Amino acid sequence: MATDSRSMTLNTPVTAVERSVRRHDIDALRVIAFGLLILYHVGMFYVADWGWHVKSSHLSETLQWPMLVVNQWRMALIFLISGLALSFVADRYRPSQLAGRRSWRLLWPLLFGMAIVVPPQAYYQALSNGVIEPGYADFLVRYFTFQPWPEGAFDGSHIGITWNHLWYLPYLLAYTLLLAALLPALRSRAGQAVLTRLRSLRGVWLVVLPTLPLLFHGLVIYPLFGDISHDFFTDGYAHALYFTIFLYGFIIGRDERLWTSIGNLRWPLLCLAPLTFIGYRLLVDATSDDASPVQWLSLFCALYLNRWVWLLLLLGWSYRLLNRPWRWLPAANRAVYPWYILHQTITVVAGYHLARMGLGPVWEPLLVLLATVLGCWLIYRWLILPVHWLRPCFGVWEKVPANTRAQRAAAADHTSNRTQHQPG
């Protein structure tokens, strides 16, 4: 499988493209981002004072600190990468074509995931909350009536069905459709002038100016809608925040001079990022409910500056260190979508059962992590890849190359025989 910048979002299959636009660093950053997401969700089973679908009895307050660092930018990074990916393919399609292709490639895995993969999470959460009696078949019969459940049964129970961690897919679809609608304006002479101006940001302006729209969302949109809820129709703050980050990725796109500038900032950003996080946390501790407007403004400035600085840091270092054809990258990119769809269900199911075995605070989390990784690999390797019709349900749309040694040898023999019969 050829790897290129198109492979870095969940909804994009990898096909033959020009080598000149291949960006291994963004592909690699995509794999890292979703790897961190899997670790983060395993951590959610153990972090103290943070609600989740199911929880272990072995909770850790210390775990809050690394998760707080990551939590500031983990989903923003994924939407940023998604916007970058769209910039690499948008010119290949008319807006209607782009919207149609992405709708199909996102909706099909979303619907399959909600019907097959996600229900065990809702079942074990309702079971853990004492809302239902054991019996998964009975739960499914009730689940697919799409009727509201008792309050607090599981996340989304007031609707009757949930997408849980797959919320990223409908949000990404909405932002892609919106950007597709904006493409004619962006492709106009005025639109290109605006994009050129934005891509000319350098130095401190590249750090400060993109923070201002994010600050606006915090000061104006957040009070209207409240915290991110993953309820699509009422999640106004999340849409404002994530679409802006998604748009930033699209604007950055393939502009090599802008990428060079981001790469040149990597060392200052490496020093600045920890300082912005420390400053943000100090302001959180110092700001009470009756704080002055100046204190609240300082807190929000620190919050969004910290988020954008970390995103620039990750882009700059990946651009300088990861833009090479890693041998593991094609296979890892192909596996990212199925692993993303599978991982949280495996974590919830494994965590629920292992937590009841009295394994202790060391073996239990290690086995939950091992079960998550091993479960994703086994299902992907021995079920999804071999079953052709199942691949699109997990977002694997491209033709999967031969994986076994015998298949590779057979392919080599076929190529050799064909070469021998070429006219010379």
Tab-separated table of C-alpha atoms in Angstrom:
chain	number	residue	atom	x	y	z
A	1	MET	CA	0.000	0.000	0.000
A	2	ALA	CA	1.332	3.402	-0.893
A	3	THR	CA	1.243	5.804	1.995
A	4	ASP	CA	0.549	9.481	1.505
A	5	SER	CA	-1.016	12.445	3.182
A	6	ARG	CA	-4.457	11.245	2.136
A	7	SER	CA	-4.234	8.294	4.490
A	8	MET	CA	-4.105	10.370	7.609
A	9	THR	CA	-7.815	10.656	8.310
A	10	LEU	CA	-10.156	7.909	9.239
A	11	ASN	CA	-12.376	8.325	6.230
A	12	THR	CA	-9.705	8.342	3.511
A	13	PRO	CA	-8.507	5.230	1.736
A	14	VAL	CA	-5.007	5.197	0.298
A	15	THR	CA	-4.769	5.129	-3.472
A	16	ALA	CA	-2.024	5.936	-5.937
A	17	VAL	CA	-1.035	9.597	-5.772
A	18	GLU	CA	1.879	11.673	-6.805
A	19	ARG	CA	4.975	11.045	-4.748
A	20	SER	CA	5.536	14.778	-4.510
A	21	VAL	CA	2.621	15.188	-2.082
A	22	ARG	CA	3.420	12.268	0.189
A	23	ARG	CA	3.762	13.371	3.784
A	24	HIS	CA	4.932	10.521	5.976
A	25	ASP	CA	5.150	12.785	9.000
A	26	ILE	CA	1.421	13.494	8.981
A	27	ASP	CA	0.637	9.815	8.468
A	28	ALA	CA	2.877	8.966	11.407
A	29	LEU	CA	1.367	11.720	13.549
A	30	ARG	CA	-2.069	10.307	12.793
A	31	VAL	CA	-1.009	6.888	14.073
A	32	ILE	CA	0.490	8.468	17.191
A	33	ALA	CA	-2.630	10.566	17.829
A	34	PHE	CA	-4.956	7.573	17.774
A	35	GLY	CA	-2.475	5.504	19.768
A	36	LEU	CA	-2.613	8.176	22.463
A	37	LEU	CA	-6.403	8.071	22.263
A	38	ILE	CA	-6.379	4.347	23.062
A	39	LEU	CA	-4.038	4.870	26.023
A	40	TYR	CA	-6.172	7.787	27.200
A	41	HIS	CA	-9.328	5.696	27.230
A	42	VAL	CA	-7.602	2.936	29.171
A	43	GLY	CA	-6.505	5.643	31.602
A	44	MET	CA	-10.104	6.826	31.941
A	45	PHE	CA	-10.907	3.494	33.568
A	46	TYR	CA	-8.450	4.335	36.376
A	47	VAL	CA	-8.210	8.106	36.755
A	48	ALA	CA	-9.790	9.389	39.970
A	49	ASP	CA	-12.669	11.916	40.019
A	50	TRP	CA	-13.311	11.701	36.271
A	51	GLY	CA	-16.534	10.041	35.192
A	52	TRP	CA	-16.524	7.349	32.508
A	53	HIS	CA	-18.679	4.477	31.270
A	54	VAL	CA	-17.250	2.006	33.785
A	55	LYS	CA	-14.589	2.501	36.464
A	56	SER	CA	-12.117	0.338	38.339
A	57	SER	CA	-11.885	0.293	42.119
A	58	HIS	CA	-8.169	1.098	41.733
A	59	LEU	CA	-8.319	4.833	41.069
A	60	SER	CA	-5.311	7.140	40.806
A	61	GLU	CA	-5.139	10.892	41.365
A	62	THR	CA	-1.562	10.959	40.042
A	63	LEU	CA	-2.851	9.791	36.673
A	64	GLN	CA	-4.773	13.044	36.348
A	65	TRP	CA	-1.662	15.085	35.554
A	66	PRO	CA	-0.427	13.358	32.375
A	67	MET	CA	-4.034	13.044	31.239
A	68	LEU	CA	-4.623	16.755	31.850
A	69	VAL	CA	-1.635	17.559	29.625
A	70	VAL	CA	-2.917	15.330	26.820
A	71	ASN	CA	-6.560	16.282	27.291
A	72	GLN	CA	-5.863	19.865	26.251
A	73	TRP	CA	-5.021	18.929	22.676
A	74	ARG	CA	-5.680	15.225	21.963
A	75	MET	CA	-8.973	15.633	20.051
A	76	ALA	CA	-7.944	18.993	18.633
A	77	LEU	CA	-4.920	17.246	17.107
A	78	ILE	CA	-7.133	14.645	15.432
A	79	PHE	CA	-9.385	17.300	13.908
A	80	LEU	CA	-6.326	19.310	12.849
A	81	ILE	CA	-4.938	16.261	11.034
A	82	SER	CA	-8.349	15.678	9.448
A	83	GLY	CA	-8.343	19.217	8.071
A	84	LEU	CA	-4.826	18.726	6.756
A	85	ALA	CA	-5.931	15.576	4.961
A	86	LEU	CA	-8.824	17.327	3.301
A	87	SER	CA	-6.496	20.005	1.955
A	88	PHE	CA	-4.500	17.315	0.155
A	89	VAL	CA	-7.507	15.877	-1.688
A	90	ALA	CA	-9.967	18.773	-2.031
A	91	ASP	CA	-8.587	19.927	-5.377
A	92	ARG	CA	-9.210	16.492	-6.900
A	93	TYR	CA	-12.994	16.691	-6.611
A	94	ARG	CA	-15.892	19.010	-7.150
A	95	PRO	CA	-17.479	20.013	-3.827
A	96	SER	CA	-20.473	17.734	-4.439
A	97	GLN	CA	-18.195	14.790	-5.236
A	98	LEU	CA	-16.124	15.389	-2.138
A	99	ALA	CA	-19.227	15.606	0.042
A	100	GLY	CA	-20.672	12.418	-1.429
A	101	ARG	CA	-17.493	10.362	-1.070
A	102	ARG	CA	-16.859	11.428	2.513
A	103	SER	CA	-20.493	10.962	3.533
A	104	TRP	CA	-20.490	7.347	2.407
A	105	ARG	CA	-17.108	6.529	3.903
A	106	LEU	CA	-18.023	8.016	7.283
A	107	LEU	CA	-21.678	7.060	7.633
A	108	TRP	CA	-21.285	3.365	6.849
A	109	PRO	CA	-18.718	2.636	9.609
A	110	LEU	CA	-20.645	4.902	11.992
A	111	LEU	CA	-23.922	3.025	11.519
A	112	PHE	CA	-22.218	-0.362	11.688
A	113	GLY	CA	-20.318	0.682	14.796
A	114	MET	CA	-23.447	1.941	16.538
A	115	ALA	CA	-25.307	-1.280	15.726
A	116	ILE	CA	-22.589	-3.865	16.454
A	117	VAL	CA	-19.525	-2.451	18.208
A	118	VAL	CA	-20.857	0.152	20.648
A	119	PRO	CA	-23.821	-1.675	22.323
A	120	PRO	CA	-21.585	-3.737	24.678
A	121	GLN	CA	-20.328	-0.459	26.164
A	122	ALA	CA	-23.878	0.656	26.911
A	123	TYR	CA	-24.741	-2.781	28.318
A	124	TYR	CA	-21.838	-2.901	30.768
A	125	GLN	CA	-22.353	0.706	31.828
A	126	ALA	CA	-26.043	0.048	32.541
A	127	LEU	CA	-25.085	-3.166	34.326
A	128	SER	CA	-22.452	-1.348	36.378
A	129	ASN	CA	-24.996	1.351	37.291
A	130	GLY	CA	-27.481	-1.278	38.458
A	131	VAL	CA	-30.140	-0.223	35.969
A	132	ILE	CA	-30.546	-3.598	34.233
A	133	GLU	CA	-30.241	-7.292	35.039
A	134	PRO	CA	-27.542	-9.443	33.400
A	135	GLY	CA	-28.454	-10.695	29.945
A	136	TYR	CA	-27.001	-9.129	26.802
A	137	ALA	CA	-29.655	-10.573	24.454
A	138	ASP	CA	-32.444	-9.017	26.484
A	139	PHE	CA	-30.553	-5.733	26.548
A	140	LEU	CA	-30.219	-5.718	22.743
A	141	VAL	CA	-33.927	-6.371	22.270
A	142	ARG	CA	-34.689	-3.306	24.360
A	143	TYR	CA	-31.784	-1.286	22.887
A	144	PHE	CA	-33.025	-1.564	19.310
A	145	THR	CA	-36.485	-0.327	20.156
A	146	PHE	CA	-34.809	3.113	20.277
A	147	GLN	CA	-36.837	4.080	23.336
A	148	PRO	CA	-35.438	6.135	26.247
A	149	TRP	CA	-33.982	4.210	29.178
A	150	PRO	CA	-34.178	5.038	32.889
A	151	GLU	CA	-32.139	8.125	33.728
A	152	GLY	CA	-28.421	7.420	34.075
A	153	ALA	CA	-28.493	3.988	32.449
A	154	PHE	CA	-25.666	4.810	30.040
A	155	ASP	CA	-24.337	7.763	28.067
A	156	GLY	CA	-27.067	8.610	25.571
A	157	SER	CA	-29.737	6.552	27.315
A	158	HIS	CA	-32.184	9.464	27.158
A	159	ILE	CA	-32.173	8.954	23.383
A	160	GLY	CA	-32.167	5.157	23.581
A	161	ILE	CA	-29.049	4.530	21.476
A	162	THR	CA	-25.523	5.891	21.614
A	163	TRP	CA	-22.417	6.349	19.503
A	164	ASN	CA	-20.060	6.806	22.491
A	165	HIS	CA	-16.470	7.191	21.237
A	166	LEU	CA	-17.610	7.178	17.597
A	167	TRP	CA	-18.916	10.738	18.027
A	168	TYR	CA	-15.856	11.896	16.094
A	169	LEU	CA	-17.302	10.496	12.859
A	170	PRO	CA	-20.543	12.538	12.635
A	171	TYR	CA	-18.698	15.641	13.793
A	172	LEU	CA	-16.038	15.148	11.132
A	173	LEU	CA	-18.730	14.541	8.531
A	174	ALA	CA	-20.500	17.784	9.440
A	175	TYR	CA	-17.283	19.797	9.227
A	176	THR	CA	-16.335	18.178	5.923
A	177	LEU	CA	-19.728	18.986	4.405
A	178	LEU	CA	-19.496	22.557	5.651
A	179	LEU	CA	-16.020	23.006	4.236
A	180	ALA	CA	-17.102	21.434	0.931
A	181	ALA	CA	-19.856	24.044	0.748
A	182	LEU	CA	-17.246	26.753	1.346
A	183	LEU	CA	-14.844	25.482	-1.314
A	184	PRO	CA	-16.198	27.646	-4.172
A	185	ALA	CA	-15.629	30.749	-2.064
A	186	LEU	CA	-12.198	29.549	-0.948
A	187	ARG	CA	-11.232	28.826	-4.559
A	188	SER	CA	-12.253	32.297	-5.733
A	189	ARG	CA	-9.674	35.013	-6.227
A	190	ALA	CA	-10.682	36.692	-2.970
A	191	GLY	CA	-10.625	33.391	-1.120
A	192	GLN	CA	-7.165	32.531	-2.410
A	193	ALA	CA	-5.931	35.971	-1.368
A	194	VAL	CA	-7.212	35.386	2.166
A	195	LEU	CA	-5.616	31.922	2.339
A	196	THR	CA	-2.316	33.297	1.051
A	197	ARG	CA	-2.388	35.986	3.703
A	198	LEU	CA	-3.120	33.499	6.480
A	199	ARG	CA	-0.366	31.160	5.278
A	200	SER	CA	2.119	34.018	5.448
A	201	LEU	CA	1.976	34.151	9.273
A	202	ARG	CA	5.406	33.690	10.819
A	203	GLY	CA	7.075	33.703	14.205
A	204	VAL	CA	5.117	35.029	17.145
A	205	TRP	CA	2.131	35.878	14.914
A	206	LEU	CA	1.782	32.211	14.035
A	207	VAL	CA	1.502	31.481	17.744
A	208	VAL	CA	-0.732	34.357	18.834
A	209	LEU	CA	-3.198	35.152	16.025
A	210	PRO	CA	-4.723	31.644	15.601
A	211	THR	CA	-5.382	31.671	19.347
A	212	LEU	CA	-7.778	34.624	19.064
A	213	PRO	CA	-10.702	32.782	17.384
A	214	LEU	CA	-10.333	30.010	19.966
A	215	LEU	CA	-10.431	32.635	22.703
A	216	PHE	CA	-13.599	34.060	21.181
A	217	HIS	CA	-15.249	30.645	21.347
A	218	GLY	CA	-14.336	30.362	25.009
A	219	LEU	CA	-15.575	33.821	25.939
A	220	VAL	CA	-18.727	33.964	23.790
A	221	ILE	CA	-19.797	30.475	22.623
A	222	TYR	CA	-18.934	28.486	25.734
A	223	PRO	CA	-21.234	30.467	28.087
A	224	LEU	CA	-24.127	29.801	25.706
A	225	PHE	CA	-23.677	26.033	25.344
A	226	GLY	CA	-21.537	24.872	28.245
A	227	ASP	CA	-19.093	21.946	28.288
A	228	ILE	CA	-18.543	19.569	25.390
A	229	SER	CA	-21.302	16.945	25.602
A	230	HIS	CA	-21.060	14.940	22.330
A	231	ASP	CA	-24.779	15.599	21.875
A	232	PHE	CA	-24.566	16.696	18.257
A	233	PHE	CA	-27.491	19.138	18.185
A	234	THR	CA	-26.662	20.974	21.414
A	235	ASP	CA	-22.855	20.815	21.313
A	236	GLY	CA	-22.341	24.322	19.999
A	237	TYR	CA	-19.077	25.007	21.791
A	238	ALA	CA	-17.519	21.762	20.568
A	239	HIS	CA	-18.562	22.519	16.987
A	240	ALA	CA	-17.107	26.024	17.124
A	241	LEU	CA	-13.846	24.806	18.630
A	242	TYR	CA	-13.283	21.684	16.540
A	243	PHE	CA	-14.401	23.180	13.238
A	244	THR	CA	-11.980	26.063	13.751
A	245	ILE	CA	-9.130	23.616	14.404
A	246	PHE	CA	-10.257	21.543	11.400
A	247	LEU	CA	-10.183	24.710	9.279
A	248	TYR	CA	-6.686	25.529	10.556
A	249	GLY	CA	-5.503	22.176	9.265
A	250	PHE	CA	-7.029	22.876	5.874
A	251	ILE	CA	-5.387	26.307	5.730
A	252	ILE	CA	-1.945	24.946	6.628
A	253	GLY	CA	-2.327	22.288	3.941
A	254	ARG	CA	0.638	21.788	1.638
A	255	ASP	CA	2.216	25.212	2.003
A	256	GLU	CA	5.881	24.245	2.283
A	257	ARG	CA	7.049	27.650	3.492
A	258	LEU	CA	4.534	27.589	6.324
A	259	TRP	CA	5.597	24.058	7.264
A	260	THR	CA	9.228	25.168	7.275
A	261	SER	CA	8.328	28.049	9.566
A	262	ILE	CA	6.491	25.707	11.946
A	263	GLY	CA	9.479	23.361	11.928
A	264	ASN	CA	11.834	26.232	12.709
A	265	LEU	CA	9.762	27.065	15.798
A	266	ARG	CA	10.098	23.565	17.269
A	267	TRP	CA	12.768	24.436	19.864
A	268	PRO	CA	11.102	27.613	21.174
A	269	LEU	CA	7.799	25.724	21.261
A	270	LEU	CA	9.413	22.893	23.209
A	271	CYS	CA	10.314	25.421	25.912
A	272	LEU	CA	7.040	27.326	25.682
A	273	ALA	CA	4.600	24.396	25.809
A	274	PRO	CA	5.355	23.250	29.395
A	275	LEU	CA	5.285	26.876	30.548
A	276	THR	CA	1.871	27.523	29.018
A	277	PHE	CA	0.487	24.390	30.676
A	278	ILE	CA	1.922	25.341	34.064
A	279	GLY	CA	0.574	28.872	33.714
A	280	TYR	CA	-2.839	27.547	32.741
A	281	ARG	CA	-3.005	25.198	35.746
A	282	LEU	CA	-1.856	27.915	38.145
A	283	LEU	CA	-4.609	30.188	36.859
A	284	VAL	CA	-7.173	27.377	37.220
A	285	ASP	CA	-6.243	27.006	40.884
A	286	ALA	CA	-6.253	30.767	41.440
A	287	THR	CA	-9.560	31.546	39.720
A	288	SER	CA	-12.701	31.180	41.826
A	289	ASP	CA	-16.330	31.476	40.768
A	290	ASP	CA	-16.407	35.106	41.891
A	291	ALA	CA	-13.148	36.042	40.152
A	292	SER	CA	-12.873	39.351	38.352
A	293	PRO	CA	-13.351	39.612	34.566
A	294	VAL	CA	-9.612	40.188	34.199
A	295	GLN	CA	-8.859	36.921	36.014
A	296	TRP	CA	-11.297	35.005	33.833
A	297	LEU	CA	-9.842	36.568	30.693
A	298	SER	CA	-6.336	35.595	31.797
A	299	LEU	CA	-7.467	32.016	32.394
A	300	PHE	CA	-9.081	31.688	28.983
A	301	CYS	CA	-6.066	33.250	27.267
A	302	ALA	CA	-3.791	30.729	28.978
A	303	LEU	CA	-6.117	27.838	28.113
A	304	TYR	CA	-6.285	28.458	24.371
A	305	LEU	CA	-2.686	29.581	24.025
A	306	ASN	CA	-1.602	26.352	25.708
A	307	ARG	CA	-3.763	24.294	23.336
A	308	TRP	CA	-2.478	25.931	20.161
A	309	VAL	CA	1.166	25.911	21.282
A	310	TRP	CA	1.027	22.152	21.858
A	311	LEU	CA	-0.519	21.597	18.435
A	312	LEU	CA	2.207	23.648	16.769
A	313	LEU	CA	4.819	21.774	18.795
A	314	LEU	CA	3.561	18.413	17.551
A	315	LEU	CA	3.386	19.596	13.951
A	316	GLY	CA	6.871	21.119	14.045
A	317	TRP	CA	8.650	18.120	15.537
A	318	SER	CA	6.811	15.570	13.414
A	319	TYR	CA	7.685	17.580	10.294
A	320	ARG	CA	11.375	17.484	11.166
A	321	LEU	CA	11.621	13.936	12.536
A	322	LEU	CA	8.951	11.750	10.980
A	323	ASN	CA	8.826	12.667	7.288
A	324	ARG	CA	10.399	9.486	5.994
A	325	PRO	CA	8.989	6.199	4.596
A	326	TRP	CA	8.896	4.156	7.810
A	327	ARG	CA	8.467	0.440	7.112
A	328	TRP	CA	5.735	0.099	9.723
A	329	LEU	CA	3.724	3.071	8.537
A	330	PRO	CA	1.569	1.605	5.720
A	331	ALA	CA	0.334	-1.267	7.890
A	332	ALA	CA	-0.186	1.020	10.881
A	333	ASN	CA	-2.182	3.513	8.816
A	334	ARG	CA	-4.393	0.775	7.471
A	335	ALA	CA	-5.085	-0.492	10.986
A	336	VAL	CA	-5.850	2.862	12.610
A	337	TYR	CA	-9.515	3.066	11.614
A	338	PRO	CA	-10.469	-0.484	12.729
A	339	TRP	CA	-8.499	-0.109	15.967
A	340	TYR	CA	-10.227	3.201	16.652
A	341	ILE	CA	-13.663	1.651	16.166
A	342	LEU	CA	-12.863	-1.430	18.279
A	343	HIS	CA	-10.680	-0.244	21.123
A	344	GLN	CA	-13.084	1.351	23.606
A	345	THR	CA	-15.526	-1.538	23.538
A	346	ILE	CA	-12.702	-3.968	24.275
A	347	THR	CA	-11.432	-1.729	27.088
A	348	VAL	CA	-14.885	-1.493	28.681
A	349	VAL	CA	-15.628	-5.215	28.429
A	350	ALA	CA	-12.170	-6.317	29.573
A	351	GLY	CA	-12.066	-3.722	32.321
A	352	TYR	CA	-15.481	-4.668	33.683
A	353	HIS	CA	-14.592	-8.351	34.011
A	354	LEU	CA	-10.957	-7.986	35.087
A	355	ALA	CA	-11.937	-5.480	37.794
A	356	ARG	CA	-13.966	-8.232	39.447
A	357	MET	CA	-11.067	-10.673	39.685
A	358	GLY	CA	-9.160	-8.933	42.485
A	359	LEU	CA	-5.955	-8.659	40.466
A	360	GLY	CA	-4.663	-5.555	42.252
A	361	PRO	CA	-3.548	-2.100	41.082
A	362	VAL	CA	-0.618	-3.349	38.992
A	363	TRP	CA	-1.764	-6.471	37.173
A	364	GLU	CA	-5.267	-5.244	36.476
A	365	PRO	CA	-4.343	-2.153	34.401
A	366	LEU	CA	-1.577	-4.050	32.632
A	367	LEU	CA	-4.013	-6.771	31.633
A	368	VAL	CA	-6.684	-4.268	30.581
A	369	LEU	CA	-4.149	-2.554	28.314
A	370	LEU	CA	-2.904	-5.902	26.998
A	371	ALA	CA	-6.466	-7.085	26.350
A	372	THR	CA	-7.248	-3.861	24.466
A	373	VAL	CA	-4.175	-4.032	22.239
A	374	LEU	CA	-4.300	-7.782	21.691
A	375	GLY	CA	-8.055	-7.749	21.112
A	376	CYS	CA	-7.781	-5.007	18.484
A	377	TRP	CA	-4.974	-6.848	16.721
A	378	LEU	CA	-6.661	-10.251	16.720
A	379	ILE	CA	-10.008	-8.979	15.449
A	380	TYR	CA	-8.338	-6.805	12.850
A	381	ARG	CA	-5.850	-9.420	11.646
A	382	TRP	CA	-8.005	-12.542	11.726
A	383	LEU	CA	-11.513	-11.221	11.102
A	384	ILE	CA	-11.585	-7.828	9.405
A	385	LEU	CA	-8.781	-8.309	6.880
A	386	PRO	CA	-9.759	-11.813	5.712
A	387	VAL	CA	-13.487	-10.989	5.340
A	388	HIS	CA	-13.697	-8.676	2.351
A	389	TRP	CA	-17.248	-7.434	2.924
A	390	LEU	CA	-16.415	-6.598	6.534
A	391	ARG	CA	-13.549	-4.253	5.718
A	392	PRO	CA	-15.676	-1.234	4.690
A	393	CYS	CA	-17.636	-1.611	7.946
A	394	PHE	CA	-14.375	-0.751	9.710
A	395	GLY	CA	-13.230	1.852	7.202
A	396	VAL	CA	-10.792	-0.295	5.205
A	397	TRP	CA	-11.743	0.630	1.658
A	398	GLU	CA	-8.518	0.107	-0.244
A	399	LYS	CA	-7.297	-3.221	-1.577
A	400	VAL	CA	-5.260	-4.944	1.108
A	401	PRO	CA	-1.915	-6.269	-0.161
A	402	ALA	CA	-0.801	-9.849	0.411
A	403	ASN	CA	0.327	-10.367	3.987
A	404	THR	CA	1.654	-13.892	4.127
A	405	ARG	CA	5.081	-14.997	2.987
A	406	ALA	CA	3.530	-17.518	0.611
A	407	GLN	CA	1.368	-14.858	-0.977
A	408	ARG	CA	4.343	-12.553	-1.424
A	409	ALA	CA	6.379	-15.372	-2.926
A	410	ALA	CA	3.553	-16.240	-5.308
A	411	ALA	CA	3.281	-12.616	-6.341
A	412	ALA	CA	7.043	-12.458	-6.915
A	413	ASP	CA	6.949	-15.624	-9.049
A	414	HIS	CA	4.099	-14.220	-11.085
A	415	THR	CA	5.999	-10.986	-11.678
A	416	SER	CA	9.147	-12.886	-12.616
A	417	ASN	CA	7.306	-15.074	-15.123
A	418	ARG	CA	5.581	-12.105	-16.646
A	419	THR	CA	8.897	-10.261	-17.007
A	420	GLN	CA	10.495	-13.223	-18.767
A	421	HIS	CA	7.809	-13.102	-21.444
A	422	GLN	CA	8.151	-9.402	-22.125
A	423	PRO	CA	9.466	-8.628	-25.636
A	424	GLY	CA	13.098	-7.591	-25.521
